[in-house]
């Protein structure tokens, strides 16, 4: 007798709703992130100085809140936490136009920032909650592609709104953003979680909480390796524009061209690249390490370009090639690294584990501006050299951690047992 077997890479229940919700919310994010200071200045009427101060303070407070978000995921489930955060963000942006006083803006900004910063933890946990095996890698790739496409569409949309209504259009943008988050929450409510049997000692792990994470040296090593790679993720938005203007003395318009190439490639071929990597059967540690090596190659390319300093046309071509290599590194690393962290986390404390892992991105993002500007003041090539060494260190660390991480994390598909015959998977159906 044969029985029905669900493929590890099969679509999960409610996957279309989940991805559509991510795409819609990303459009909302794209409507305000590129103009964040100006956006909140026009929406609230407060000075740019006060807006900047409130955003910095609330951002730091939100960073400290992330461990609590991980605890909430483990206690109430990622889906419930996800819906709560979408609701808070929807309410926050609906209230921003009425927060014209400093205390009101600070209160709304704080609550909204807590939801924004914690959302990555909850979303990663939700992917682990609804998907298994290669489906996690596929969802990671699809999520990143939709986020890039959605943010690009949101930026274009708000540009059109501002062209029609001027700065008064920021108010409509805030309400549109609120509606986007509310709609995304409704769509995610249709997703169904799939609970596994859990690991041995899961109940005890849930009881001790973050002590379990701190005792897991391989996962902490994985988090440290991701911190080194995460510094590279900050390079395009923080270091690249400064490097162009101060060291290469290239036109600022090249920054926009680089961002456009990166966004189009992420949205257009992200799922394709991730699919090729997944079908190759590469271990997640090794494909993530390959992504880090591509980052290193792009950073070395910047050093070479900054040393030769060719003419404007050659600089333009070289920069675009470097950005393509950098983007390929991002597309190879991100799905594998994300699925690796989700799968390495025990189910009972997945929220706490991923809160710890996501701190590597947050800390890298917070450190990058001061680190890059300090190194750039010494020599324009120095920050790229530091990033190249960091990326190489991350690749080496991932390879060394491979034998210490759980097999189900390293392999998207369960490895064949020793001595088992290698057979191609065939469809299995129920038969009497």
Coordinates of C-alpha atoms in Angstrom, one line a residue, residues 235 239-240 243-244 247-248 293-310 315 318-319 321-323 325-326 372 375-376 379-392:
X235 CA 27.6 49.1 2.5
X239 CA 29.3 53.7 2.5
X240 CA 28.7 53.6 -1.3
X243 CA 32.8 56.8 -1.3
X244 CA 31.5 58.0 -4.6
X247 CA 37.1 59.4 -2.9
X248 CA 36.1 58.8 -6.6
X293 CA 32.7 35.4 -0.9
X294 CA 30.8 37.3 -3.6
X295 CA 30.5 40.2 -1.2
X296 CA 34.3 40.0 -0.6
X297 CA 34.9 40.0 -4.4
X298 CA 32.8 43.1 -4.8
X299 CA 34.6 44.9 -2.0
X300 CA 38.0 44.0 -3.4
X301 CA 36.7 45.4 -6.7
X302 CA 36.0 48.7 -5.0
X303 CA 39.6 48.8 -3.7
X304 CA 41.0 48.2 -7.2
X305 CA 38.7 50.9 -8.6
X306 CA 39.7 53.3 -5.9
X307 CA 43.4 52.7 -6.6
X308 CA 43.2 52.9 -10.4
X309 CA 40.6 55.8 -10.6
X310 CA 40.0 55.5 -14.3
X315 CA 34.3 54.1 -13.5
X318 CA 33.2 49.1 -13.2
X319 CA 30.8 50.3 -10.6
X321 CA 29.8 45.4 -12.5
X322 CA 30.7 45.6 -8.9
X323 CA 27.1 46.3 -7.9
X325 CA 28.5 41.0 -8.1
X326 CA 27.5 42.5 -4.8
X372 CA 32.6 53.6 7.7
X375 CA 37.7 54.6 8.1
X376 CA 36.9 56.7 5.1
X379 CA 41.7 56.3 3.3
X380 CA 38.7 55.7 0.9
X381 CA 39.8 52.1 0.3
X382 CA 40.2 51.2 4.0
X383 CA 36.5 50.5 4.8
X384 CA 36.2 48.2 1.7
X385 CA 39.3 46.4 3.0
X386 CA 37.7 45.9 6.4
X387 CA 34.5 44.7 4.8
X388 CA 36.4 42.3 2.5
X389 CA 38.2 40.8 5.5
X390 CA 34.9 40.6 7.5
X391 CA 33.1 38.8 4.6
X392 CA 36.0 36.3 4.2

